[in-house]
Amino acid sequence: MDQKNVQHADHRIIDGKKIAEAIHQGVGAQARELRARGLEPHLVAVQAGTDAATAIYIQKQREKFAKLGIRYSHVHEPGDATLEHLLGTLHGLGARADVTGILLMQPLPPQIPPSQLEEAIAPEKDVEGVHPINAGLLVHNRHIVAPCTALGAFAAIEATGVPIAGKRAVIVGRSNIVGKPIGLLLLGARATVTTCHTATRDLAAETRRAEILVVAAGKPGLITGDMVSEGTIVIDVGIHRLEGPPVKTVGDVDFDSVAPKSSWITPVPGGVGQITVAMLARNTITWATHAAMRKR
Ligand code: NAP
């Protein structure tokens, strides 16, 4: 089914592109303002190794940032780089006055523990909100930035206009970068949050209770129509490229069976992924603005 052309009386498609464009407008204007004040926002993406998906993300980010007038650089380290070397790279970027944002691309090579590198990112340049200080601020609902995908999923829910407070929200996935921060954002908005994972005893029983369902499991088509109640807001964070033929990009939600039961649903592609890149730009501008304030 062509998701863009779905017309169903009872559900509506959340248009990630439209939400992203609105964010881009604000971000582009802020970038111009900062430059006029003599501060150039500058994000540096650090990649170690040759993950194919990472290369695609970097290309997309570079193109988007060029359009928004935000400087974007890429530091590409070899897959056999040592932890000490990568720590040195991150500390070096943290010390550079011309760098206002640092993005550590994941996955990292298997010999590198992500937590040690995340702790080496200067918190005031941490555009993914992965440093323990930024993660802690999110727990306290006092965050300055949060992980971009979580912000993207939350913005998709907000775009429906449906009040979040009091809703039963169910998240499938508990990763530090996606599932947990989405749960914290929803808790901050006073939803009643349940987080599911592979040890959850009866996933379908949990997802059927959801009024807002966010799926970030990394399993194509995991959620099917029988696992969702009528009228649920469904946010699909998963992105998978199926080699086909035909080659297809799908999410963690089986769109065809779930969409007719949902009140609102994000498509894949064209949903959360679009908003995530916009949030990366927004977080970059947020830290650049903080840098400008420190300069005053
Ligand atoms: P991850 O680190 O692999 O985490 C997956 C989570 O889902 C884990 O907590 C896992 O449980 C849980 N899970 C997996 N299979 C499950 C099942 N059958 N039942 C219940 N829970 C299950 O993945 P991630 O980095 O959070 O990413 C999740 C998805 O989002 C991926 O498809 C990824 O490509 C996508 N993504 C999208 C964007 C975007 O911009 N839209 C950005 C980043 C990631 P355990 O903890 O028990 O293992």
Short mmCIF file of C-alpha atoms and ligand atoms in Angstrom, two decimals:
data_model
loop_
_atom_site.label_atom_id
_atom_site.label_comp_id
_atom_site.label_asym_id
_atom_site.label_seq_id
_atom_site.Cartn_x
_atom_site.Cartn_y
_atom_site.Cartn_z
CA MET A 1 0.00 0.00 0.00
CA ASP A 2 1.31 3.48 -0.81
CA GLN A 3 1.27 5.11 2.64
CA LYS A 4 1.15 8.62 1.25
CA ASN A 5 -2.13 7.86 -0.52
CA VAL A 6 -3.89 6.16 2.35
CA GLN A 7 -7.31 7.64 2.78
CA HIS A 8 -9.20 6.15 5.67
CA ALA A 9 -12.10 7.74 7.44
CA ASP A 10 -10.82 6.94 10.90
CA HIS A 11 -7.08 7.54 10.87
CA ARG A 12 -4.76 10.29 9.86
CA ILE A 13 -1.15 10.23 8.76
CA ILE A 14 1.33 12.30 10.76
CA ASP A 15 3.36 14.15 8.14
CA GLY A 16 6.99 14.11 9.34
CA LYS A 17 8.14 16.27 6.46
CA LYS A 18 5.74 19.07 7.33
CA ILE A 19 6.74 19.00 11.02
CA ALA A 20 10.43 18.98 10.03
CA GLU A 21 9.95 21.95 7.67
CA ALA A 22 8.43 24.04 10.46
CA ILE A 23 11.44 23.25 12.69
CA HIS A 24 13.86 24.02 9.86
CA GLN A 25 12.36 27.47 9.38
CA GLY A 26 13.02 28.41 13.00
CA VAL A 27 16.48 26.82 13.02
CA GLY A 28 17.55 28.53 9.77
CA ALA A 29 16.52 31.93 11.15
CA GLN A 30 18.40 31.31 14.42
CA ALA A 31 21.52 30.22 12.50
CA ARG A 32 21.47 33.48 10.51
CA GLU A 33 21.01 35.49 13.69
CA LEU A 34 23.97 33.78 15.38
CA ARG A 35 26.21 34.37 12.39
CA ALA A 36 25.21 38.03 12.33
CA ARG A 37 26.43 38.19 15.93
CA GLY A 38 29.77 36.66 14.93
CA LEU A 39 29.20 33.09 16.07
CA GLU A 40 29.13 30.31 13.52
CA PRO A 41 27.26 27.16 14.63
CA HIS A 42 29.48 24.20 13.73
CA LEU A 43 28.61 20.54 14.22
CA VAL A 44 31.28 17.86 13.98
CA ALA A 45 30.14 14.28 13.41
CA VAL A 46 32.63 11.68 14.62
CA GLN A 47 32.49 8.28 12.94
CA ALA A 48 34.69 5.27 13.68
CA GLY A 49 34.64 2.44 11.16
CA THR A 50 32.67 1.97 7.97
CA ASP A 51 29.05 1.19 8.89
CA ALA A 52 26.99 1.62 5.69
CA ALA A 53 23.91 3.13 7.38
CA THR A 54 26.12 5.66 9.21
CA ALA A 55 27.58 6.80 5.90
CA ILE A 56 24.04 7.42 4.58
CA TYR A 57 23.02 9.33 7.74
CA ILE A 58 26.12 11.51 7.46
CA GLN A 59 25.40 12.30 3.82
CA LYS A 60 21.77 13.24 4.64
CA GLN A 61 22.80 15.38 7.59
CA ARG A 62 25.47 17.14 5.54
CA GLU A 63 22.93 18.01 2.81
CA LYS A 64 20.33 19.25 5.30
CA PHE A 65 22.82 21.34 7.25
CA ALA A 66 24.12 22.90 4.02
CA LYS A 67 20.55 23.95 3.17
CA LEU A 68 20.09 25.42 6.65
CA GLY A 69 23.39 27.28 6.51
CA ILE A 70 24.93 25.39 9.43
CA ARG A 71 28.56 24.30 9.16
CA TYR A 72 28.92 20.50 9.28
CA SER A 73 32.20 18.59 9.46
CA HIS A 74 32.95 14.90 9.51
CA VAL A 75 35.85 13.32 11.37
CA HIS A 76 36.27 9.77 10.10
CA GLU A 77 38.41 7.49 12.27
CA PRO A 78 39.46 3.97 11.25
CA GLY A 79 37.53 0.92 12.48
CA ASP A 80 40.59 -0.29 14.41
CA ALA A 81 41.05 3.01 16.28
CA THR A 82 41.82 2.52 19.97
CA LEU A 83 39.68 3.85 22.79
CA GLU A 84 42.52 6.23 23.78
CA HIS A 85 42.70 7.62 20.27
CA LEU A 86 38.93 8.24 20.10
CA LEU A 87 38.92 9.79 23.57
CA GLY A 88 41.67 12.11 22.33
CA THR A 89 39.58 13.06 19.29
CA LEU A 90 36.55 13.91 21.43
CA HIS A 91 38.58 15.84 24.03
CA GLY A 92 40.23 17.77 21.21
CA LEU A 93 36.86 18.76 19.73
CA GLY A 94 35.61 19.70 23.18
CA ALA A 95 38.50 22.16 23.53
CA ARG A 96 38.08 23.81 20.12
CA ALA A 97 36.37 27.20 20.23
CA ASP A 98 35.17 26.88 16.62
CA VAL A 99 33.23 23.67 17.34
CA THR A 100 29.83 24.22 18.97
CA GLY A 101 28.38 20.72 18.58
CA ILE A 102 29.70 17.15 18.67
CA LEU A 103 27.83 14.11 17.37
CA LEU A 104 29.21 10.65 18.06
CA MET A 105 27.89 8.32 15.36
CA GLN A 106 26.84 4.83 16.44
CA PRO A 107 27.30 1.90 16.07
CA LEU A 108 30.93 2.04 17.18
CA PRO A 109 33.46 -0.71 16.39
CA PRO A 110 33.01 -3.69 18.74
CA GLN A 111 36.21 -2.99 20.74
CA ILE A 112 34.93 0.46 21.81
CA PRO A 113 32.57 0.78 24.80
CA PRO A 114 30.06 3.56 23.91
CA SER A 115 29.63 4.77 27.50
CA GLN A 116 33.25 5.87 27.89
CA LEU A 117 33.12 7.87 24.69
CA GLU A 118 29.75 9.41 25.57
CA GLU A 119 31.25 10.62 28.83
CA ALA A 120 34.11 12.22 26.88
CA ILE A 121 31.80 14.47 24.84
CA ALA A 122 31.78 18.01 26.24
CA PRO A 123 28.27 18.21 27.77
CA GLU A 124 27.76 21.75 26.44
CA LYS A 125 28.36 20.48 22.87
CA ASP A 126 26.53 17.15 23.19
CA VAL A 127 23.86 17.36 20.46
CA GLU A 128 22.47 13.85 21.14
CA GLY A 129 22.08 14.40 24.87
CA VAL A 130 24.02 11.20 25.66
CA HIS A 131 26.46 12.60 28.24
CA PRO A 132 25.33 11.52 31.73
CA ILE A 133 24.77 15.18 32.70
CA ASN A 134 22.33 15.70 29.84
CA ALA A 135 20.69 12.30 30.38
CA GLY A 136 20.32 13.19 34.08
CA LEU A 137 18.75 16.55 33.28
CA LEU A 138 16.19 14.69 31.14
CA VAL A 139 15.36 12.40 34.07
CA HIS A 140 14.73 15.56 36.13
CA ASN A 141 12.66 17.07 33.29
CA ARG A 142 15.11 20.01 33.17
CA HIS A 143 16.83 19.06 29.92
CA ILE A 144 18.35 21.53 27.49
CA VAL A 145 18.63 18.93 24.73
CA ALA A 146 17.41 15.33 24.49
CA PRO A 147 18.22 12.53 22.03
CA CYS A 148 17.09 13.64 18.57
CA THR A 149 14.98 10.56 17.77
CA ALA A 150 13.13 10.84 21.08
CA LEU A 151 12.44 14.53 20.39
CA GLY A 152 11.26 13.56 16.90
CA ALA A 153 8.83 10.94 18.21
CA PHE A 154 7.54 13.36 20.84
CA ALA A 155 7.04 16.12 18.26
CA ALA A 156 5.04 13.67 16.12
CA ILE A 157 2.73 12.98 19.07
CA GLU A 158 2.38 16.69 19.85
CA ALA A 159 1.53 17.40 16.20
CA THR A 160 -1.70 15.42 16.57
CA GLY A 161 -2.96 18.09 18.99
CA VAL A 162 -4.23 15.36 21.30
CA PRO A 163 -3.45 16.18 24.98
CA ILE A 164 -0.76 13.84 26.34
CA ALA A 165 -1.42 14.29 30.08
CA GLY A 166 -3.28 11.33 31.53
CA LYS A 167 -2.88 9.09 28.46
CA ARG A 168 -1.64 5.51 28.76
CA ALA A 169 1.60 5.51 26.75
CA VAL A 170 3.39 2.27 25.90
CA ILE A 171 6.94 2.27 24.54
CA VAL A 172 8.41 -0.82 22.91
CA GLY A 173 12.20 -0.58 23.34
CA ARG A 174 14.35 0.60 26.24
CA SER A 175 17.57 1.78 24.58
CA ASN A 176 19.36 4.78 26.10
CA ILE A 177 19.17 6.69 22.85
CA VAL A 178 15.55 6.01 21.84
CA GLY A 179 13.16 4.04 24.07
CA LYS A 180 14.15 5.41 27.50
CA PRO A 181 14.28 9.10 26.54
CA ILE A 182 10.92 8.88 24.73
CA GLY A 183 9.46 7.42 27.92
CA LEU A 184 10.98 10.25 29.97
CA LEU A 185 9.61 12.93 27.63
CA LEU A 186 6.14 11.39 27.86
CA LEU A 187 6.41 11.09 31.64
CA GLY A 188 7.44 14.75 31.74
CA ALA A 189 4.22 15.50 29.87
CA ARG A 190 2.34 13.48 32.52
CA ALA A 191 1.43 10.40 30.49
CA THR A 192 1.25 7.08 32.35
CA VAL A 193 4.20 5.27 30.81
CA THR A 194 4.93 1.55 30.40
CA THR A 195 8.20 0.49 28.76
CA CYS A 196 8.39 -2.93 27.11
CA HIS A 197 11.43 -4.97 26.03
CA THR A 198 12.38 -8.55 25.23
CA ALA A 199 11.68 -9.75 28.78
CA THR A 200 8.14 -8.32 28.73
CA ARG A 201 5.90 -11.35 29.32
CA ASP A 202 2.95 -10.51 27.09
CA LEU A 203 3.84 -7.73 24.65
CA ALA A 204 0.45 -7.72 22.88
CA ALA A 205 -1.40 -7.34 26.20
CA GLU A 206 0.71 -4.25 26.96
CA THR A 207 0.45 -2.69 23.50
CA ARG A 208 -3.35 -3.19 23.45
CA ARG A 209 -3.60 -1.04 26.58
CA ALA A 210 -1.85 1.87 24.83
CA GLU A 211 -3.58 5.10 23.89
CA ILE A 212 -0.19 6.28 22.62
CA LEU A 213 2.09 3.53 21.27
CA VAL A 214 5.72 4.27 20.40
CA VAL A 215 7.62 1.42 18.78
CA ALA A 216 11.43 1.48 18.77
CA ALA A 217 12.37 -2.20 18.77
CA GLY A 218 14.41 -2.53 15.60
CA LYS A 219 12.24 -5.42 14.36
CA PRO A 220 10.44 -4.93 11.03
CA GLY A 221 6.68 -5.43 11.28
CA LEU A 222 6.78 -6.44 14.97
CA ILE A 223 3.50 -4.69 15.79
CA THR A 224 0.47 -6.00 13.91
CA GLY A 225 -3.15 -4.87 13.86
CA ASP A 226 -4.29 -7.41 16.46
CA MET A 227 -1.83 -5.86 18.97
CA VAL A 228 -3.36 -2.38 18.82
CA SER A 229 -6.66 -1.01 20.15
CA GLU A 230 -9.01 1.19 18.15
CA GLY A 231 -8.09 4.88 18.21
CA THR A 232 -4.45 4.51 19.29
CA ILE A 233 -1.84 7.10 18.28
CA VAL A 234 0.95 4.98 16.75
CA ILE A 235 4.50 6.30 16.39
CA ASP A 236 6.84 4.05 14.42
CA VAL A 237 10.51 4.81 15.11
CA GLY A 238 11.93 1.78 13.31
CA ILE A 239 13.68 2.13 9.97
CA HIS A 240 14.62 -0.93 7.92
CA ARG A 241 15.68 -1.26 4.34
CA LEU A 242 14.37 -4.49 2.86
CA GLU A 243 16.43 -5.54 -0.13
CA GLY A 244 13.40 -6.90 -2.02
CA PRO A 245 12.76 -6.89 -4.89
CA PRO A 246 11.34 -4.33 -4.73
CA VAL A 247 13.69 -2.51 -2.33
CA LYS A 248 11.50 -1.06 0.40
CA THR A 249 11.89 0.96 3.60
CA VAL A 250 9.64 -0.22 6.41
CA GLY A 251 9.23 0.36 10.13
CA ASP A 252 8.64 -1.75 13.24
CA VAL A 253 4.89 -1.43 12.70
CA ASP A 254 2.96 -3.41 10.08
CA PHE A 255 1.38 -0.31 8.57
CA ASP A 256 -1.32 -2.05 6.53
CA SER A 257 -2.91 -3.85 9.49
CA VAL A 258 -2.27 -1.18 12.15
CA ALA A 259 -3.23 2.02 10.29
CA PRO A 260 -6.96 1.22 10.03
CA LYS A 261 -7.16 0.81 13.82
CA SER A 262 -5.13 3.90 14.71
CA SER A 263 -6.39 7.46 15.12
CA TRP A 264 -3.02 8.85 13.99
CA ILE A 265 0.03 7.05 12.64
CA THR A 266 3.51 7.93 11.37
CA PRO A 267 4.50 6.43 8.01
CA VAL A 268 7.93 4.95 7.25
CA PRO A 269 9.55 6.61 5.42
CA GLY A 270 8.28 10.18 5.89
CA GLY A 271 7.60 10.05 9.63
CA VAL A 272 9.91 10.19 12.65
CA GLY A 273 13.11 9.93 10.57
CA GLN A 274 12.44 13.29 8.90
CA ILE A 275 11.84 15.01 12.24
CA THR A 276 14.94 13.45 13.81
CA VAL A 277 17.29 15.28 11.42
CA ALA A 278 15.44 18.53 12.13
CA MET A 279 15.94 17.93 15.86
CA LEU A 280 19.66 17.42 15.29
CA ALA A 281 19.78 20.85 13.67
CA ARG A 282 17.72 22.32 16.52
CA ASN A 283 19.97 20.81 19.20
CA THR A 284 23.01 22.13 17.31
CA ILE A 285 21.56 25.64 17.36
CA THR A 286 20.63 25.29 21.03
CA TRP A 287 24.25 24.62 22.04
CA ALA A 288 25.57 27.27 19.65
CA THR A 289 23.24 29.79 21.30
CA HIS A 290 24.57 28.77 24.72
CA ALA A 291 28.13 29.24 23.41
CA ALA A 292 27.18 32.71 22.18
CA MET A 293 25.77 33.59 25.62
CA ARG A 294 28.98 32.44 27.32
CA LYS A 295 30.98 34.69 24.97
CA ARG A 296 29.09 37.82 25.98
P1 NAP B 1 18.25 -1.13 20.10
O1 NAP B 1 19.33 -0.47 20.86
O2 NAP B 1 18.53 -2.40 19.37
O3 NAP B 1 17.05 -1.40 21.11
C1 NAP B 1 15.92 -2.13 20.75
C2 NAP B 1 15.01 -2.26 21.94
O4 NAP B 1 13.84 -2.96 21.55
C3 NAP B 1 15.62 -3.05 23.10
O5 NAP B 1 15.30 -2.45 24.32
C4 NAP B 1 14.97 -4.45 22.97
O6 NAP B 1 14.77 -5.09 24.21
C5 NAP B 1 13.62 -4.08 22.39
N1 NAP B 1 13.08 -5.17 21.58
C6 NAP B 1 13.65 -5.78 20.51
N2 NAP B 1 12.86 -6.78 20.06
C7 NAP B 1 11.77 -6.79 20.85
C8 NAP B 1 10.62 -7.61 20.91
N3 NAP B 1 10.42 -8.62 20.05
N4 NAP B 1 9.70 -7.36 21.87
C9 NAP B 1 9.88 -6.36 22.75
N5 NAP B 1 10.97 -5.56 22.76
C10 NAP B 1 11.90 -5.77 21.82
O7 NAP B 1 17.62 -0.16 19.01
P2 NAP B 1 17.49 1.47 19.01
O8 NAP B 1 18.83 2.06 18.73
O9 NAP B 1 16.71 1.90 20.19
O10 NAP B 1 16.62 1.66 17.69
C11 NAP B 1 15.30 1.14 17.59
C12 NAP B 1 14.80 1.31 16.15
O11 NAP B 1 14.74 2.68 15.86
C13 NAP B 1 15.68 0.70 15.06
O12 NAP B 1 14.84 0.18 14.04
C14 NAP B 1 16.45 1.86 14.52
O13 NAP B 1 16.81 1.71 13.16
C15 NAP B 1 15.44 2.95 14.67
N6 NAP B 1 16.02 4.30 14.76
C16 NAP B 1 15.36 5.26 14.08
C17 NAP B 1 15.82 6.56 14.15
C18 NAP B 1 15.03 7.63 13.42
O14 NAP B 1 15.55 8.68 13.17
N7 NAP B 1 13.75 7.36 13.11
C19 NAP B 1 16.95 6.88 14.89
C20 NAP B 1 17.58 5.88 15.62
C21 NAP B 1 17.09 4.58 15.56
P3 NAP B 1 16.00 -5.54 25.19
O15 NAP B 1 16.49 -4.27 25.79
O16 NAP B 1 15.38 -6.46 26.14
O17 NAP B 1 17.01 -6.16 24.27
#
